[in-house]
Coordinates of C-alpha atoms in Angstrom, one line a residue:
X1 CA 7.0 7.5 -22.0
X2 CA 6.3 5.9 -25.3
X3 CA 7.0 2.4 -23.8
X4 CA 4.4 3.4 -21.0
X5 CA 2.1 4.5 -23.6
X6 CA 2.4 0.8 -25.6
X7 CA 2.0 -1.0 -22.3
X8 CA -1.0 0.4 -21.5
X9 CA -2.0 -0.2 -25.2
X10 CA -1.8 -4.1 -24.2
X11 CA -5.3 -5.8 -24.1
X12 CA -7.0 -5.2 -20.5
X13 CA -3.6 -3.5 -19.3
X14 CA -6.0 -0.1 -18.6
X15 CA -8.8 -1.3 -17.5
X16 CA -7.0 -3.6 -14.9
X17 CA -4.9 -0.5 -13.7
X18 CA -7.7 1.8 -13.3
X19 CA -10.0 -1.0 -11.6
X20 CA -7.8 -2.1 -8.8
X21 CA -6.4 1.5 -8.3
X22 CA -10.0 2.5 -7.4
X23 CA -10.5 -0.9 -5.3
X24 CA -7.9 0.2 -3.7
X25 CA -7.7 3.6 -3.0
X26 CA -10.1 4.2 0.1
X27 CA -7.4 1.8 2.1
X28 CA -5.2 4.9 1.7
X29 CA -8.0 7.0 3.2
X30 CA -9.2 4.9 5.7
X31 CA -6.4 4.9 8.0
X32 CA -6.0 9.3 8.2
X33 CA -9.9 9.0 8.3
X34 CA -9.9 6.8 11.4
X35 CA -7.4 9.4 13.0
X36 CA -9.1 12.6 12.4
X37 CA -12.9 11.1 13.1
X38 CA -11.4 9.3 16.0
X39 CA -9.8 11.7 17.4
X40 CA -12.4 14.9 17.1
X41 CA -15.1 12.0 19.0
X42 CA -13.0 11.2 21.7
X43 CA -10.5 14.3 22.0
X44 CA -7.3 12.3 22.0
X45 CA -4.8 11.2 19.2
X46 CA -3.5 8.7 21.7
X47 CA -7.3 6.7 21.6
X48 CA -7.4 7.0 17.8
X49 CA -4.3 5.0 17.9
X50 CA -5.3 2.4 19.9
X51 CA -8.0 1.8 17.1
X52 CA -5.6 1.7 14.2
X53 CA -3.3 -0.6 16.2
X54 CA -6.3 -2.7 16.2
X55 CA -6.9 -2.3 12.5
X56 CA -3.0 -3.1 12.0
X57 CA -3.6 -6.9 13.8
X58 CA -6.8 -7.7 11.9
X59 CA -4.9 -6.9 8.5
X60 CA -2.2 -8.5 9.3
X61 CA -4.0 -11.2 10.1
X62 CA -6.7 -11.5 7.0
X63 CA -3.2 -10.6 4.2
X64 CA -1.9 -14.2 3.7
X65 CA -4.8 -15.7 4.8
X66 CA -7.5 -14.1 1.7
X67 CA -4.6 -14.4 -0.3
X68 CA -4.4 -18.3 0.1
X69 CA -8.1 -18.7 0.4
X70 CA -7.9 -17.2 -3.5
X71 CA -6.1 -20.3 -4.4
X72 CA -8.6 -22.5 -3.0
X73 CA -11.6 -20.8 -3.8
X74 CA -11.5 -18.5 -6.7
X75 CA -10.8 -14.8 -6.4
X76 CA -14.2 -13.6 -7.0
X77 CA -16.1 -15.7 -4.1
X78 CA -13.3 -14.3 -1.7
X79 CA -13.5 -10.9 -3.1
X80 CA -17.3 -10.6 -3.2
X81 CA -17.2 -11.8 0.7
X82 CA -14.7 -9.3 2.0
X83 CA -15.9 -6.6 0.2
X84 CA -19.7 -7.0 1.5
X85 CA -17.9 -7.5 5.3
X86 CA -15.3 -4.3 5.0
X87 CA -18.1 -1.9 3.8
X88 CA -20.7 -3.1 6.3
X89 CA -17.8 -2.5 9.2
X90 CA -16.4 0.6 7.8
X91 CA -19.5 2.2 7.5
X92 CA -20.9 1.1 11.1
X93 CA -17.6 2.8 13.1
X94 CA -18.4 6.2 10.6
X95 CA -22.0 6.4 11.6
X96 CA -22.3 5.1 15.2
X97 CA -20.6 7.1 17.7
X98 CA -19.5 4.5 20.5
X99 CA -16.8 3.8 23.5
X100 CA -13.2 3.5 22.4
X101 CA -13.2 -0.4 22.8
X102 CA -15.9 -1.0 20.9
X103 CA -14.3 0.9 18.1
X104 CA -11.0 -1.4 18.4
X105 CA -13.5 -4.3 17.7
X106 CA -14.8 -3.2 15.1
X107 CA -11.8 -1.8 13.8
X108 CA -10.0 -5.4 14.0
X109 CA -12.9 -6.6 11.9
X110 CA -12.3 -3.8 9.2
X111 CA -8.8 -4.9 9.2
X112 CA -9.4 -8.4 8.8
X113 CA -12.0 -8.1 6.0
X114 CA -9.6 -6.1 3.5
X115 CA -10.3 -6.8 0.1
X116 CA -7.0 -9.3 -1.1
X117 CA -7.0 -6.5 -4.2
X118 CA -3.2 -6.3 -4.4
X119 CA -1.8 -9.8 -4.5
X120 CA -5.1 -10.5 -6.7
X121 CA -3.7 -8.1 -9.5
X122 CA 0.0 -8.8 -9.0
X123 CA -0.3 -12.4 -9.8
X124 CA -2.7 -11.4 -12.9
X125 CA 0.1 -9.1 -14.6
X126 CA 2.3 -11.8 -15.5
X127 CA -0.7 -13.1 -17.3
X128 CA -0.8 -10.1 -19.2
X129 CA 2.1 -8.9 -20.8
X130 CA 5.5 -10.4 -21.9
X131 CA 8.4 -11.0 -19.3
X132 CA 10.2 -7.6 -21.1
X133 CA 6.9 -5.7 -20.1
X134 CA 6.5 -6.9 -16.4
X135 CA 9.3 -4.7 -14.4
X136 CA 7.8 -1.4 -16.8
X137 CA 4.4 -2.8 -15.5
X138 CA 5.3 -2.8 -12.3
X139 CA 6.6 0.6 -12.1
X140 CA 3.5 1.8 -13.6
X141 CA 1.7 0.3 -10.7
X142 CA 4.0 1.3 -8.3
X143 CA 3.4 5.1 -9.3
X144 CA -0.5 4.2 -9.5
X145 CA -0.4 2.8 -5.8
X146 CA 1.3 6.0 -4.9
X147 CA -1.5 8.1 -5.8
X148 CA -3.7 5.6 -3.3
X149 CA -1.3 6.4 -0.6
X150 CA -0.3 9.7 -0.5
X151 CA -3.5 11.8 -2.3
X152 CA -5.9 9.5 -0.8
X153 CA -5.2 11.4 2.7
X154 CA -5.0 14.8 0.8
X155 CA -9.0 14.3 -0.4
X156 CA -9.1 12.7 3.1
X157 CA -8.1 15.5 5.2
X158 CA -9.7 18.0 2.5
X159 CA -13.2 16.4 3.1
X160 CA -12.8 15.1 6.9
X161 CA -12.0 19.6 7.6
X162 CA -13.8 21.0 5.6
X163 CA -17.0 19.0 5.5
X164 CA -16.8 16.6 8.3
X165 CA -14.6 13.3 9.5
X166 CA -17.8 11.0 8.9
X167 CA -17.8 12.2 5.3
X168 CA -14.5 11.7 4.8
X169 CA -15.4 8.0 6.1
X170 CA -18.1 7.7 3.9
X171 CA -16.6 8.6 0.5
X172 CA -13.9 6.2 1.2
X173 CA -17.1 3.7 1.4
X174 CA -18.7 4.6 -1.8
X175 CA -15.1 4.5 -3.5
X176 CA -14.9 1.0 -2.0
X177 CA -18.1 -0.2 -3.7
X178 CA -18.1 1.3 -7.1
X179 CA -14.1 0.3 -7.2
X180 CA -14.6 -3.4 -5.7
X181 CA -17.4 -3.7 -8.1
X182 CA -15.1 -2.6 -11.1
X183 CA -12.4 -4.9 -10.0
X184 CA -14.6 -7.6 -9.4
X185 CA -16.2 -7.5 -12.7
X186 CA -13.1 -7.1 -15.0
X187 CA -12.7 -10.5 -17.0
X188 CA -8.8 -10.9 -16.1
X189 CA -10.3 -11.7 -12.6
X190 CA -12.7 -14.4 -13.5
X191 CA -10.1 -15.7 -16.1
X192 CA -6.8 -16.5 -14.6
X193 CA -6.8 -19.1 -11.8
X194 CA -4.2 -19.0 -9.1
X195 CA -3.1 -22.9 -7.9
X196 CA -3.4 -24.6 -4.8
X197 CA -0.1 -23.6 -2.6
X198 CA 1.4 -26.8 -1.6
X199 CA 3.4 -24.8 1.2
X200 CA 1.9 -23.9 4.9
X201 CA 1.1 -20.9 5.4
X202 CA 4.0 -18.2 5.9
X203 CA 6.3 -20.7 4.7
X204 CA 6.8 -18.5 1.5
X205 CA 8.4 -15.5 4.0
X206 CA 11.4 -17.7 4.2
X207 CA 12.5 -16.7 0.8
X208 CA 14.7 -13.8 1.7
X209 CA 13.5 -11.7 -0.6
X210 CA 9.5 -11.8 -0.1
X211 CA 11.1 -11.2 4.0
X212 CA 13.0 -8.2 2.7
X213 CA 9.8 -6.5 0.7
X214 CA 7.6 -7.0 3.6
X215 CA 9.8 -5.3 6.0
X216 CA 11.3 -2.5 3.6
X217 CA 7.4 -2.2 2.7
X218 CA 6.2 -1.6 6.7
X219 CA 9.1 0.8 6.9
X220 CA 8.4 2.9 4.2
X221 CA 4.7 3.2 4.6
X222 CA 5.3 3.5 7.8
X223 CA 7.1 6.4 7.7
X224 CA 4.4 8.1 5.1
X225 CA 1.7 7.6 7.5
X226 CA 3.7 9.7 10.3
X227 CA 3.9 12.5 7.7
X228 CA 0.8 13.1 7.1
X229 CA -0.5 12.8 10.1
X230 CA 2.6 15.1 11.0
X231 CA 1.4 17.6 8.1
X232 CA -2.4 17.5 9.5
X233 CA -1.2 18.0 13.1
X234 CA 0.9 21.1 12.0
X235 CA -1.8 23.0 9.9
X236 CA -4.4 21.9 12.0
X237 CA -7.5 20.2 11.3
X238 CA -8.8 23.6 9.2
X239 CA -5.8 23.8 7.9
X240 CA -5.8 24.0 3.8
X241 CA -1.9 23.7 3.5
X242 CA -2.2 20.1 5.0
X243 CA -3.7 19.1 1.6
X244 CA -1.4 21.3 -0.5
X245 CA 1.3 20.0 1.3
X246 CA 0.6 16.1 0.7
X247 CA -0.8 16.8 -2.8
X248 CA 2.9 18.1 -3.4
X249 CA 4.8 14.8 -1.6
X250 CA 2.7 12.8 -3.9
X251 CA 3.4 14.9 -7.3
X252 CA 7.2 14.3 -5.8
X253 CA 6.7 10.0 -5.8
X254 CA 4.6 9.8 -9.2
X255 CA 7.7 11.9 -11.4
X256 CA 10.2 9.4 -9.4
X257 CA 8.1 6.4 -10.5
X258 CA 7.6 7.4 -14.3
X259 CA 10.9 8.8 -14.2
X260 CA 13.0 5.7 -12.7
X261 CA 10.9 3.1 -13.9
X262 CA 13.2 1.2 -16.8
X263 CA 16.4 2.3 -14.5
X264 CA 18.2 -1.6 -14.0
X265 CA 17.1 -3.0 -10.6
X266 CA 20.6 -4.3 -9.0
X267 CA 21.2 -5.0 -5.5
X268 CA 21.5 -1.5 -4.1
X269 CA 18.5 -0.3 -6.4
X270 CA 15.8 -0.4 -2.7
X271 CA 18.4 1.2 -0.4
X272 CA 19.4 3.8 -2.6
X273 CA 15.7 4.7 -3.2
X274 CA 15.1 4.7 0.3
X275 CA 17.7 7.3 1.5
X276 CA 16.3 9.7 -1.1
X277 CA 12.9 9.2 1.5
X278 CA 14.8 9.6 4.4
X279 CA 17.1 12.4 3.7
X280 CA 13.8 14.1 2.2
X281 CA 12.0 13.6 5.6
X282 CA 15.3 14.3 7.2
X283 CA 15.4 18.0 5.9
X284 CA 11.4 18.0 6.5
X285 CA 11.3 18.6 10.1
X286 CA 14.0 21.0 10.2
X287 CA 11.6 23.6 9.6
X288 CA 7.6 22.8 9.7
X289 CA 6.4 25.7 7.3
X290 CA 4.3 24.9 4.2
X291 CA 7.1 26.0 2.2
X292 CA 9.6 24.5 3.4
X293 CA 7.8 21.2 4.1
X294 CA 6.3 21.2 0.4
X295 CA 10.5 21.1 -1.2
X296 CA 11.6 19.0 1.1
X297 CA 8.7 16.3 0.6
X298 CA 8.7 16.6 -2.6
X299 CA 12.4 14.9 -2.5
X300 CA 11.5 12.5 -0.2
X301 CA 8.5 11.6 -3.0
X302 CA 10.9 10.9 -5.1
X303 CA 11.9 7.3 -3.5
X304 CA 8.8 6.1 -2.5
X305 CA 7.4 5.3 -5.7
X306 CA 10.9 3.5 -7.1
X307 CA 11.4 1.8 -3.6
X308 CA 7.6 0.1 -4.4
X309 CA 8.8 -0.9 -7.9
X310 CA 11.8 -2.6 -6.4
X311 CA 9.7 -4.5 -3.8
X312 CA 7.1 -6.1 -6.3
X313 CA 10.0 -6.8 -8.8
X314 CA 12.3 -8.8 -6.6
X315 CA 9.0 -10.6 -5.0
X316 CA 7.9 -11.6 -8.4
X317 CA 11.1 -13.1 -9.7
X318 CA 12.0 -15.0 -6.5
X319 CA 8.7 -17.0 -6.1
X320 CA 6.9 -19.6 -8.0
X321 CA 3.3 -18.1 -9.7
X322 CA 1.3 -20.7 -7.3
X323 CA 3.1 -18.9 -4.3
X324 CA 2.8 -15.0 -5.8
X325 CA -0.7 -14.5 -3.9
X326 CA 0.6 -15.4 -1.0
X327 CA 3.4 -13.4 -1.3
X328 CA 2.0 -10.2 -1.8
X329 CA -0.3 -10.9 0.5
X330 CA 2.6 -10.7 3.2
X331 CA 3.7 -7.5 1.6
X332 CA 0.6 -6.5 1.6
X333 CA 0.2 -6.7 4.8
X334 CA 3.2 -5.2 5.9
X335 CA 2.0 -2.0 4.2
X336 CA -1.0 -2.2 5.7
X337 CA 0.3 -2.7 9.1
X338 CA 3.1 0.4 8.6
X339 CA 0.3 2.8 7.6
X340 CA -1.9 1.7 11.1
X341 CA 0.7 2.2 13.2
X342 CA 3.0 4.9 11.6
X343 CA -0.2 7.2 12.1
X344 CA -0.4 5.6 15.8
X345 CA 2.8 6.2 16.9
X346 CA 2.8 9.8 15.3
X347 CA -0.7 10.0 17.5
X348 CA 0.7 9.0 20.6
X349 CA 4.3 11.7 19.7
X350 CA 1.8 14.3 18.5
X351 CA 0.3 14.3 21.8
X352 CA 3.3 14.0 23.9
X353 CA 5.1 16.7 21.8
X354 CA 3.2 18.5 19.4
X355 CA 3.4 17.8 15.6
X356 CA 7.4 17.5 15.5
X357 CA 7.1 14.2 17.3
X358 CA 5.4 12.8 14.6
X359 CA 7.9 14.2 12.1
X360 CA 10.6 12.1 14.0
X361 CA 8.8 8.3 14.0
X362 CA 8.7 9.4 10.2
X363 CA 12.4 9.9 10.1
X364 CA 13.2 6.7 12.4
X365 CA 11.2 4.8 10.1
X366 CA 12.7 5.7 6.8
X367 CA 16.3 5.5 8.2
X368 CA 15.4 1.9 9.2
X369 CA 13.8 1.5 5.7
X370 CA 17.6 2.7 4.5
X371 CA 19.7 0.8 6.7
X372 CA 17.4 -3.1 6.3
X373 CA 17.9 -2.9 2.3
X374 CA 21.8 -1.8 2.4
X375 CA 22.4 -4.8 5.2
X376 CA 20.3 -7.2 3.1
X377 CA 21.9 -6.5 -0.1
X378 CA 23.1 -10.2 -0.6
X379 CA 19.5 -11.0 -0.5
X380 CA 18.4 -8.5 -3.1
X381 CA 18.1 -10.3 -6.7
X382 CA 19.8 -8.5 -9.3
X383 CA 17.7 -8.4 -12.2
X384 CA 19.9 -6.6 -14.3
X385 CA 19.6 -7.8 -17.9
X386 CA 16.4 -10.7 -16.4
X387 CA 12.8 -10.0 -16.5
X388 CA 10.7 -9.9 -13.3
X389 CA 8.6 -12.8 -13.9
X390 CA 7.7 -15.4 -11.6
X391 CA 9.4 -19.3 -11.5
X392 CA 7.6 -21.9 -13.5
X393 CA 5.5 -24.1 -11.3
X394 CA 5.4 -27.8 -12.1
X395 CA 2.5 -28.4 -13.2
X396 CA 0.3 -26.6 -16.0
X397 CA -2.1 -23.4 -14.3
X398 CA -5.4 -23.6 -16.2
X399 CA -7.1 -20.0 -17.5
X400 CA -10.7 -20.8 -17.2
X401 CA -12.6 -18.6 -19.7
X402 CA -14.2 -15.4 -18.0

């Protein structure tokens, strides 16, 4: 913990942790949000899928695209921009009830205005600490951006039940604002300048390992959005225990990210982090109690948050910096897209067969998420004994003064 403690001593290490975090945590609400307000104004899980589905293309979609567009025209102007579209769009399918095709449209156009917040920050940390501090950095991270996506759908389904779903919409909103605003502002945005790619767009995928995050990343999300729309289906939408229950799967990923965080990534580090999630759902839906469901999701916990370490490592040391945006904006996306349609195709199982179905995409998921990384081991740097930093470009990257 004490080399935690000195990382987060490091100029603007803090204050860029907690700003993003915050940017970023209503896009860990938004998706269980959609569901539940979705679903109570149309009746049917199977409808609120269709909208998430159509979240899931405008995301992927906007990742690499905002991510590039950083390169070309500063982060701030293409922050400012998708911020001001996302809120307007989110708040519009919260307050205006409407047909389900209309809120597909406007759920593509919530998808495809996403904030770029996460390849923004990754390709910043490597601006900010030494190449010895950057895997410990990203493990820290990787715990933060657990908290966005497992308790943001705990305060989600706690707000959305007990006060109402367009609530639970709304404060994802006003998190989006004050945390955009935060990020936005923070001088490490306005200082560090990402170059012009000189490759065409989604020509940085064919790197093997950026491929391999993306897909590991889809997969495991994936599977996190099926439980907890698995855990909310079970307990019901008045259901307390839901939020007990997720509260618990998170506490389960943030002591496996602080506690495996300076463990030496080699090349089974991702699949071996990723059967602890699946034989932790695995055991889940044996039994769907609150008890049971709280131990056995607290194992599964465990992984997620290592897995996440793993995938921005091995992106970040395979890459050059001018690609990094880019590249995290695929990953990015692929996250994005697993929590859409991990919720939708637990929708669609929930309604064919009760809250167990969607226990089971969970578990499909995460094996999947096992088997990809243990396949694709040749592909897995080892970074035993290296740091996690990106190649040198060949040219000089300016840092304009904030």
């Amino acid at each position: 913990m004490s080399s935690y403690r000195s990382l987060l001593a490091a100029p603007g290490v803090a204050r860029i942790i907690g700003a993003q975090l915050v940017a970023r945590f209503p896009f860990g609400m938004l998706s269980l949000a959609f569901l539940l307000h979705i679903e109570q104004v149309t009746g049917s899980y199977g409808a609120a899928g269709l909208v998430l589905a159509a979240t899931s293309i405008g995301q992927a979609i906007a990742g690499p695209l905002t991510s590039r567009w950083m390169g070309s025209w500063g982060m701030r102007k293409v922050l400012v921009t998708t911020l001001v579209v996302s809120v307007v769009v989110v708040s519009t399918i919260a307050l205006v009830e409407m047909s389900v095709p209309l809120y597909m449209v406007l759920g593509f156009f919530a998808g495809i205005s996403t904030p770029p917040i996460q390849p923004a920050v990754r390709t910043i940390y490597p601006k900010m600490v030494t190449s010895q501090q950057l895997t410990p950095l990203f493990s820290l991270d990787a715990s933060a951006q657990e908290i966005i996506w497992v308790l943001g759908p705990v305060i989600t389904t706690f707000v959305s039940t007990q006060v109402g779903t367009v609530w639970g919409i709304m404060l994802a909103v006003v998190i989006m604002v004050v945390g955009g605003i935060w990020f936005i502002a923070s001088p490490e945005v306005g200082r560090v300048r990402i170059p012009r790619s000189r490759r065409k767009v989604g020509q940085v995928l064919a790197k093997p390992p950026v491929l391999l995050a993306t897909v590991v990343g889809f997969l495991l999300i994936g599977a996190c959005s099926a439980i907890e729309a698995g855990v909310v289906a079970t307990f019901g939408h008045d259901g307390l225990e839901a939020g007990i229950v997720l509260a618990i799967f998170s506490v389960g990923s943030l002591a496996g990210g602080l506690a495996l965080g300076h463990v030496p990534i080699g090349p089974w580090a991702l699949a071996r982090r990723m059967f602890v999630v699946f034989a932790g759902v695995a055991l889940a839906a044996l039994f769907l109690n609150a008890w049971w469901l709280a131990v056995t999701l607290f194992i599964a916990g465990i992984g997620i948050a290592p897995a996440l370490a793993v995938l921005f490592a091995i992106v970040s040391s395979s890459v050059k910096f001018s690609d990094t945006a880019e590249a995290y904006g695929w990953v990015g996306t692929g996250q994005l897209i697993g929590a859409a349609l991990g919720s939708a195709a637990a929708g669609f199982l929930i309604d064919e067969s009760g809250p167990s179905g969607a226990f089971w995409a969970a578990i499909a998921l995460a094996l999947v998420g096992f088997v990809v990384p243990a396949l694709g081991k040749r592909w897995h740097p080892d970074l035993r004994g290296r740091d996690a930093s990106p190649l040198a470009d060949t040219e000089p990257v300016p840092i304009q003064p904030s």
